[in-house]
């Protein structure tokens, strides 16, 4: 600051008045003198500033590291399943030929027993091919062709199909501490691969498959730090299923415990609720902002602005209560019976829109108020009405701020937790129907961590992967918002 | 602009009118947007108030009135709330077993646990509790068991609040259970619906109770009489009337008044026929009996000869087949088909036609023996200060959550305030335009946009897991839990969450200080820190505080990060240090809102009121500070 410059002058008036004989050197000395206290204070304050950087680093490191753990070391142990023909079950006959591309298995009417054998979700075998039964239709079964690694083939009319069922593969023999051979009831080829790890239901001991021969699996015992244990007869064999980044972004199911690691249903639910929220918040927020900035008299403004501020200050958990207590019953009342469930995305989204409305309106209003009056006067001078001035002059001039407000609103909607955790349901569910129940990313994190979560479980690790996705989405939105505000700002 | 030039004046005027109309329409649309926001807020507040107060249907094991009647001086009081602390203590003392009573004292005011409480001298077992002066005991030697029951009661009363005593009486003696609840709106405008609902709630119980009383192989009339007696004697007349049979009714001194009132009301309104009622007045004194008997007889002998066909149908619907034959015989002349169509009615119909009307009257008049409709403010003293059990609506309390919120806020305040203000001072007063400071600035702006649940994840990984030794108190020898899910972790997480907000707000407050003041201070030879500490901060403090309080009010209502950090929902003991497991008000609201039973929604609404009052007082403080600040600048 300018203080330093002054002190280098040989004699200040003040010094003369005090009768001090200050030479240039001593002034220089005064200048260079390090004040320890001052420096300490400065360092402390700098530290305070840097803490915020630590926070960001913390977030990035924690999310990154644990997501990495999720994608590399965490795994769900799934029981090994084998499709087997159901014994003593009735068979059905194809009444029309089935080409390799057909999905309708045409057959005669089924009696009660046959129906039970060919339930949707089970499979059936026709010659070499296995088909998965999707649903029962009027004249037969809707199937997925070429199930379980078989190939879709042409089948003639009259071919017989037998029902199949999944059973868990278990070890036929008991295992001592030293035993390395596991016998199973089916050919091991296709069920297991050499070098993969397996586990028996009795303990957490992990084994590595070293060889496969007919019904015999040879294993190496205790390949991890967990020691070998003895195993009883008939223990189920589990195989690890680890999430991959590719599966994470392409799978349409999220069931970490069952080996389904697709974030898509969580993301679509988040986008659905956010979209509904923005459908409410954008028109209403902009309308409110325009009214407050362009139309309202100062007295009305003085009343309405605090109300908007109160709305902005209501905790989100209260909005969650509002959604389930008021909005959901309201939706149920005004829609046909049975359309809207107790938990649904529409109710959460609508209330979220109300929650975001003050954010959008207050930032938009700031942008509108920042437009110089000269523009308005010029517009009026040309004979424009107030609406024309607002719509064709003021809003375009403030557009950067308004768009930034919208994007910020979306970012808040995406990150909002409590409303969706309470009102949108607790089922990761891929659905584009707003009246369906579906869990968002935030809602899932809240539900999973609500219980007593044990560290290093697959659920624990998965919240970091979801958190990272969420963080990236909101960060991008925030950066875009800031960029739009700067880039398209009209300078006056 | 050819069209403009070619326009006649009329056309122009018309177009102008159109433009103004469009303008007016849009103005109204803009206004509607605001109105929607205001309506949403009002609806929210009304909804909360609507749920937090209302009528409840309470059932109890012991009638509170009976408890009051048992007291030495019971006159004029009908509510437990009107009793003194000592009387509440007496009720507990007389109605709980000795062991249970001692257990209550031990669990709530005792200083030691288990058997030590009755074996140690009172100086140890009741350490920290008040022993009334007039009680002449040597606390160094006497144990609690050496005291008389009355003395034990006096100690309990001296150390417990009225709200707690009332809560214990309700929980352990009265055994209140809330069966159903209705909102304030229903209470004010739809009492009829409430009584109908309450009747439905109780009808099954009543039927079950009536069956039980009627014995194993009930004759229909006995059954109905049993049902009726259970719900109040008035309906017994109905039973007798409908079945054209006799019924024994026992009238005693404490029920005759309501019995007469209800009975005559019933008989007058329903043109039923009572052939014979053996009314037993043995328990009454003679002079009462005389008038009473007259009244009843006159009521009974009123002319009820003709029964219209609707009643006949109802009778048929009510009657079991064997009685229906009688009914048909009697009403054959009127409309035999309608009657025979109703034959075969089952118990469900009996319930509808007989039990429910009687029950409704009993509930409405408050004469139903084991349950009553009461107005209840879910936001009451016990809810705020009592020690309750949060899994039961009638006994839920917010006490530990309020204390938990205070503790968490204290930690948050102690850490985020100095750090935030420090960072703001650095950025405004010290920072040059270099890369480090630019990063800090940008970073803070971005941090303020990070979803709060991400902070929860950060807190979970850093404070709860990595720093578990520190946050669980193990490092200080104060370990209470085996993990880091403590008040300290929650407070630190929230501190990180609101840090950017505090920094940004404080920066603005500091920036607003006129630079003349800085120059003047430097001119007088002050160092930089002296200038900041003595000149800038005093002026900026109101602004800084305003921003900080607003940030805190955000933290108070924050739920998501605390769920992730690991808030508990049922904490029964008050938090006494930062290493305890915690719950806060918003977490309780979340927990109660997520439960399916309607009563939990009512409690959630009461908790929301507490939270909103807390937030409004915080914000009012902020606004007052802001006004003071702007006055000073002005």
mmCIF file of C-alpha atoms in Angstrom, chain A residues 1-3 6 14 35 38 41-42 45-56 58-59 62-63 65-66 283-288 290-292 295 304 307-311 313-322 324-326 343 354 357 383-388 390 411 415-418 421-422 442 445-447 449-456 460 463-464 467-468 470-471 474-475 478-479, chain B residues 16 19-20 22-23 26-27 29-34 36-38 40-41 43-44 47-48 51 418-423 425-426 430 432 436-437 439-440 443-444 446-447 449-455 457-458 460-462 464-465 483-485 496 499 503 519 522-523 525-530 532 553 557-560 563-564 566-567 586 589-590 593-594 601-602 604-605 608 611-612 615 619 623 626:
data_model
loop_
_atom_site.group_PDB
_atom_site.id
_atom_site.type_symbol
_atom_site.label_atom_id
_atom_site.label_comp_id
_atom_site.label_asym_id
_atom_site.label_seq_id
_atom_site.Cartn_x
_atom_site.Cartn_y
_atom_site.Cartn_z
ATOM 1 C CA UNK A 1 0.000 0.000 0.000
ATOM 2 C CA UNK A 2 0.918 3.619 -0.172
ATOM 3 C CA UNK A 3 2.192 3.546 3.389
ATOM 4 C CA UNK A 6 5.553 7.486 2.208
ATOM 5 C CA UNK A 14 5.039 14.189 11.444
ATOM 6 C CA UNK A 35 6.730 -7.925 12.236
ATOM 7 C CA UNK A 38 1.709 -9.567 11.546
ATOM 8 C CA UNK A 41 -1.743 -13.415 11.531
ATOM 9 C CA UNK A 42 -1.303 -13.377 7.797
ATOM 10 C CA UNK A 45 -5.689 -16.089 7.652
ATOM 11 C CA UNK A 46 -4.109 -17.675 4.592
ATOM 12 C CA UNK A 47 -4.695 -21.035 6.211
ATOM 13 C CA UNK A 48 -8.362 -20.165 6.617
ATOM 14 C CA UNK A 49 -8.554 -19.473 2.903
ATOM 15 C CA UNK A 50 -6.753 -22.661 2.047
ATOM 16 C CA UNK A 51 -9.148 -24.781 4.141
ATOM 17 C CA UNK A 52 -11.716 -24.287 1.417
ATOM 18 C CA UNK A 53 -9.260 -25.738 -1.071
ATOM 19 C CA UNK A 54 -8.747 -28.678 1.265
ATOM 20 C CA UNK A 55 -12.502 -29.198 1.168
ATOM 21 C CA UNK A 56 -12.515 -29.406 -2.596
ATOM 22 C CA UNK A 58 -11.105 -33.721 0.047
ATOM 23 C CA UNK A 59 -14.257 -34.108 -1.985
ATOM 24 C CA UNK A 62 -12.594 -39.099 -1.349
ATOM 25 C CA UNK A 63 -15.052 -39.498 -4.202
ATOM 26 C CA UNK A 65 -10.526 -42.901 -4.382
ATOM 27 C CA UNK A 66 -13.603 -44.711 -3.152
ATOM 28 C CA UNK A 283 -42.191 -20.204 -15.892
ATOM 29 C CA UNK A 284 -43.256 -19.311 -12.364
ATOM 30 C CA UNK A 285 -39.799 -18.097 -11.343
ATOM 31 C CA UNK A 286 -39.409 -15.959 -14.432
ATOM 32 C CA UNK A 287 -42.973 -14.668 -14.130
ATOM 33 C CA UNK A 288 -42.441 -13.746 -10.492
ATOM 34 C CA UNK A 290 -40.626 -10.046 -14.144
ATOM 35 C CA UNK A 291 -43.518 -8.991 -11.956
ATOM 36 C CA UNK A 292 -41.277 -7.972 -9.083
ATOM 37 C CA UNK A 295 -44.524 -4.279 -12.559
ATOM 38 C CA UNK A 304 -43.609 -9.994 -1.607
ATOM 39 C CA UNK A 307 -42.235 -13.927 1.387
ATOM 40 C CA UNK A 308 -40.021 -15.270 -1.378
ATOM 41 C CA UNK A 309 -37.095 -15.171 1.039
ATOM 42 C CA UNK A 310 -39.049 -17.167 3.616
ATOM 43 C CA UNK A 311 -39.913 -19.686 0.906
ATOM 44 C CA UNK A 313 -35.347 -20.444 3.763
ATOM 45 C CA UNK A 314 -37.731 -23.337 4.469
ATOM 46 C CA UNK A 315 -35.640 -26.465 5.088
ATOM 47 C CA UNK A 316 -35.950 -29.073 2.371
ATOM 48 C CA UNK A 317 -37.104 -31.748 4.789
ATOM 49 C CA UNK A 318 -40.181 -29.596 5.390
ATOM 50 C CA UNK A 319 -40.818 -29.548 1.655
ATOM 51 C CA UNK A 320 -40.479 -33.322 1.724
ATOM 52 C CA UNK A 321 -43.171 -33.468 4.373
ATOM 53 C CA UNK A 322 -45.273 -31.129 2.248
ATOM 54 C CA UNK A 324 -45.992 -36.557 0.895
ATOM 55 C CA UNK A 325 -48.566 -35.005 3.160
ATOM 56 C CA UNK A 326 -50.189 -32.567 0.763
ATOM 57 C CA UNK A 343 -44.557 -42.573 -3.824
ATOM 58 C CA UNK A 354 -41.793 -24.680 -5.545
ATOM 59 C CA UNK A 357 -38.810 -21.071 -7.530
ATOM 60 C CA UNK A 383 -44.309 3.523 -28.382
ATOM 61 C CA UNK A 384 -43.874 0.042 -26.959
ATOM 62 C CA UNK A 385 -46.223 -1.168 -24.253
ATOM 63 C CA UNK A 386 -44.829 -2.385 -20.980
ATOM 64 C CA UNK A 387 -45.125 -6.016 -22.046
ATOM 65 C CA UNK A 388 -43.325 -5.303 -25.321
ATOM 66 C CA UNK A 390 -40.208 -6.328 -21.021
ATOM 67 C CA UNK A 411 -28.203 -27.875 -10.403
ATOM 68 C CA UNK A 415 -28.595 -32.198 -5.864
ATOM 69 C CA UNK A 416 -31.782 -32.012 -3.818
ATOM 70 C CA UNK A 417 -32.137 -34.954 -1.485
ATOM 71 C CA UNK A 418 -34.828 -34.797 1.142
ATOM 72 C CA UNK A 421 -35.976 -39.325 -0.413
ATOM 73 C CA UNK A 422 -39.353 -38.817 1.253
ATOM 74 C CA UNK A 442 -29.462 -38.505 -3.940
ATOM 75 C CA UNK A 445 -27.447 -42.347 -1.176
ATOM 76 C CA UNK A 446 -29.651 -41.136 1.673
ATOM 77 C CA UNK A 447 -31.497 -44.445 1.961
ATOM 78 C CA UNK A 449 -26.486 -44.616 4.295
ATOM 79 C CA UNK A 450 -29.505 -44.226 6.557
ATOM 80 C CA UNK A 451 -28.990 -47.625 8.113
ATOM 81 C CA UNK A 452 -25.871 -48.691 9.935
ATOM 82 C CA UNK A 453 -23.676 -48.987 6.884
ATOM 83 C CA UNK A 454 -20.625 -51.181 7.271
ATOM 84 C CA UNK A 455 -17.452 -49.929 5.664
ATOM 85 C CA UNK A 456 -16.112 -51.719 2.595
ATOM 86 C CA UNK A 460 -20.834 -48.315 1.053
ATOM 87 C CA UNK A 463 -22.453 -44.331 -2.698
ATOM 88 C CA UNK A 464 -19.091 -42.827 -3.621
ATOM 89 C CA UNK A 467 -21.703 -39.278 -5.402
ATOM 90 C CA UNK A 468 -18.964 -38.764 -7.966
ATOM 91 C CA UNK A 470 -23.673 -36.406 -8.966
ATOM 92 C CA UNK A 471 -20.705 -34.157 -8.205
ATOM 93 C CA UNK A 474 -23.630 -30.466 -10.671
ATOM 94 C CA UNK A 475 -20.104 -29.158 -11.181
ATOM 95 C CA UNK A 478 -22.444 -24.755 -12.091
ATOM 96 C CA UNK A 479 -19.515 -24.092 -14.402
ATOM 97 C CA UNK B 16 -53.269 -0.438 -29.838
ATOM 98 C CA UNK B 19 -51.568 -4.656 -27.670
ATOM 99 C CA UNK B 20 -52.687 -3.292 -24.367
ATOM 100 C CA UNK B 22 -52.149 -8.640 -24.416
ATOM 101 C CA UNK B 23 -50.108 -6.593 -21.973
ATOM 102 C CA UNK B 26 -49.450 -11.074 -19.354
ATOM 103 C CA UNK B 27 -49.306 -8.767 -16.358
ATOM 104 C CA UNK B 29 -49.951 -14.098 -15.720
ATOM 105 C CA UNK B 30 -46.841 -12.674 -14.065
ATOM 106 C CA UNK B 31 -48.903 -11.833 -11.021
ATOM 107 C CA UNK B 32 -50.279 -15.361 -10.946
ATOM 108 C CA UNK B 33 -46.717 -16.702 -10.803
ATOM 109 C CA UNK B 34 -46.134 -14.770 -7.621
ATOM 110 C CA UNK B 36 -48.696 -19.358 -6.756
ATOM 111 C CA UNK B 37 -45.540 -18.938 -4.702
ATOM 112 C CA UNK B 38 -47.401 -17.153 -1.935
ATOM 113 C CA UNK B 40 -47.682 -22.519 -1.805
ATOM 114 C CA UNK B 41 -46.126 -20.990 1.307
ATOM 115 C CA UNK B 43 -50.680 -23.893 2.088
ATOM 116 C CA UNK B 44 -47.527 -25.327 3.574
ATOM 117 C CA UNK B 47 -50.988 -27.854 6.381
ATOM 118 C CA UNK B 48 -48.390 -28.002 9.135
ATOM 119 C CA UNK B 51 -51.635 -31.576 11.358
ATOM 120 C CA UNK B 418 -13.421 -18.134 12.724
ATOM 121 C CA UNK B 419 -12.350 -20.027 9.607
ATOM 122 C CA UNK B 420 -14.895 -18.311 7.398
ATOM 123 C CA UNK B 421 -14.262 -14.806 8.661
ATOM 124 C CA UNK B 422 -10.510 -15.420 8.585
ATOM 125 C CA UNK B 423 -10.670 -16.542 4.976
ATOM 126 C CA UNK B 425 -10.336 -11.135 5.715
ATOM 127 C CA UNK B 426 -7.475 -12.791 3.910
ATOM 128 C CA UNK B 430 -4.232 -9.540 2.098
ATOM 129 C CA UNK B 432 -2.791 -10.172 -4.145
ATOM 130 C CA UNK B 436 -3.223 -19.201 -5.403
ATOM 131 C CA UNK B 437 -5.729 -16.551 -4.414
ATOM 132 C CA UNK B 439 -7.921 -20.577 -7.092
ATOM 133 C CA UNK B 440 -9.236 -19.928 -3.600
ATOM 134 C CA UNK B 443 -13.007 -22.667 -5.509
ATOM 135 C CA UNK B 444 -15.247 -21.019 -2.936
ATOM 136 C CA UNK B 446 -17.895 -23.601 -6.887
ATOM 137 C CA UNK B 447 -18.071 -25.122 -3.424
ATOM 138 C CA UNK B 449 -22.904 -24.985 -5.533
ATOM 139 C CA UNK B 450 -21.951 -28.504 -4.452
ATOM 140 C CA UNK B 451 -25.015 -30.519 -3.316
ATOM 141 C CA UNK B 452 -25.148 -30.876 0.434
ATOM 142 C CA UNK B 453 -25.276 -34.657 0.320
ATOM 143 C CA UNK B 454 -21.774 -34.634 -1.205
ATOM 144 C CA UNK B 455 -20.570 -32.914 1.973
ATOM 145 C CA UNK B 457 -20.168 -38.252 1.858
ATOM 146 C CA UNK B 458 -17.032 -36.208 2.554
ATOM 147 C CA UNK B 460 -18.496 -39.869 6.251
ATOM 148 C CA UNK B 461 -15.151 -40.671 4.658
ATOM 149 C CA UNK B 462 -13.036 -38.099 6.527
ATOM 150 C CA UNK B 464 -16.442 -40.640 10.569
ATOM 151 C CA UNK B 465 -14.060 -43.130 9.048
ATOM 152 C CA UNK B 483 -17.465 -45.367 15.635
ATOM 153 C CA UNK B 484 -17.177 -41.774 14.546
ATOM 154 C CA UNK B 485 -20.868 -41.159 13.993
ATOM 155 C CA UNK B 496 -17.528 -27.360 5.861
ATOM 156 C CA UNK B 499 -18.024 -22.289 5.143
ATOM 157 C CA UNK B 503 -16.876 -16.523 3.418
ATOM 158 C CA UNK B 519 -6.201 4.987 4.603
ATOM 159 C CA UNK B 522 -2.539 3.568 7.942
ATOM 160 C CA UNK B 523 -1.929 7.291 7.955
ATOM 161 C CA UNK B 525 0.835 4.549 11.592
ATOM 162 C CA UNK B 526 -1.264 1.481 12.333
ATOM 163 C CA UNK B 527 -0.074 -1.824 11.024
ATOM 164 C CA UNK B 528 -2.255 -3.868 8.724
ATOM 165 C CA UNK B 529 -3.605 -6.140 11.443
ATOM 166 C CA UNK B 530 -4.217 -3.192 13.773
ATOM 167 C CA UNK B 532 -8.251 -4.690 10.409
ATOM 168 C CA UNK B 553 -30.106 -21.121 9.621
ATOM 169 C CA UNK B 557 -32.407 -27.174 8.619
ATOM 170 C CA UNK B 558 -29.907 -29.366 6.794
ATOM 171 C CA UNK B 559 -30.784 -33.054 6.803
ATOM 172 C CA UNK B 560 -29.210 -34.952 3.936
ATOM 173 C CA UNK B 563 -28.169 -38.842 7.297
ATOM 174 C CA UNK B 564 -25.032 -39.826 5.427
ATOM 175 C CA UNK B 566 -24.905 -41.362 10.383
ATOM 176 C CA UNK B 567 -27.480 -39.601 12.531
ATOM 177 C CA UNK B 586 -34.638 -32.267 10.849
ATOM 178 C CA UNK B 589 -38.831 -34.840 11.044
ATOM 179 C CA UNK B 590 -37.483 -37.074 8.279
ATOM 180 C CA UNK B 593 -42.438 -38.330 7.986
ATOM 181 C CA UNK B 594 -41.156 -41.574 6.509
ATOM 182 C CA UNK B 601 -47.085 -37.152 10.501
ATOM 183 C CA UNK B 602 -48.748 -35.175 13.279
ATOM 184 C CA UNK B 604 -43.531 -34.398 12.347
ATOM 185 C CA UNK B 605 -45.751 -31.341 11.899
ATOM 186 C CA UNK B 608 -41.622 -28.653 11.882
ATOM 187 C CA UNK B 611 -37.857 -25.906 13.509
ATOM 188 C CA UNK B 612 -39.595 -23.058 11.706
ATOM 189 C CA UNK B 615 -35.355 -20.498 11.872
ATOM 190 C CA UNK B 619 -33.629 -14.845 10.506
ATOM 191 C CA UNK B 623 -32.772 -8.834 9.642
ATOM 192 C CA UNK B 626 -28.979 -5.848 8.786
#
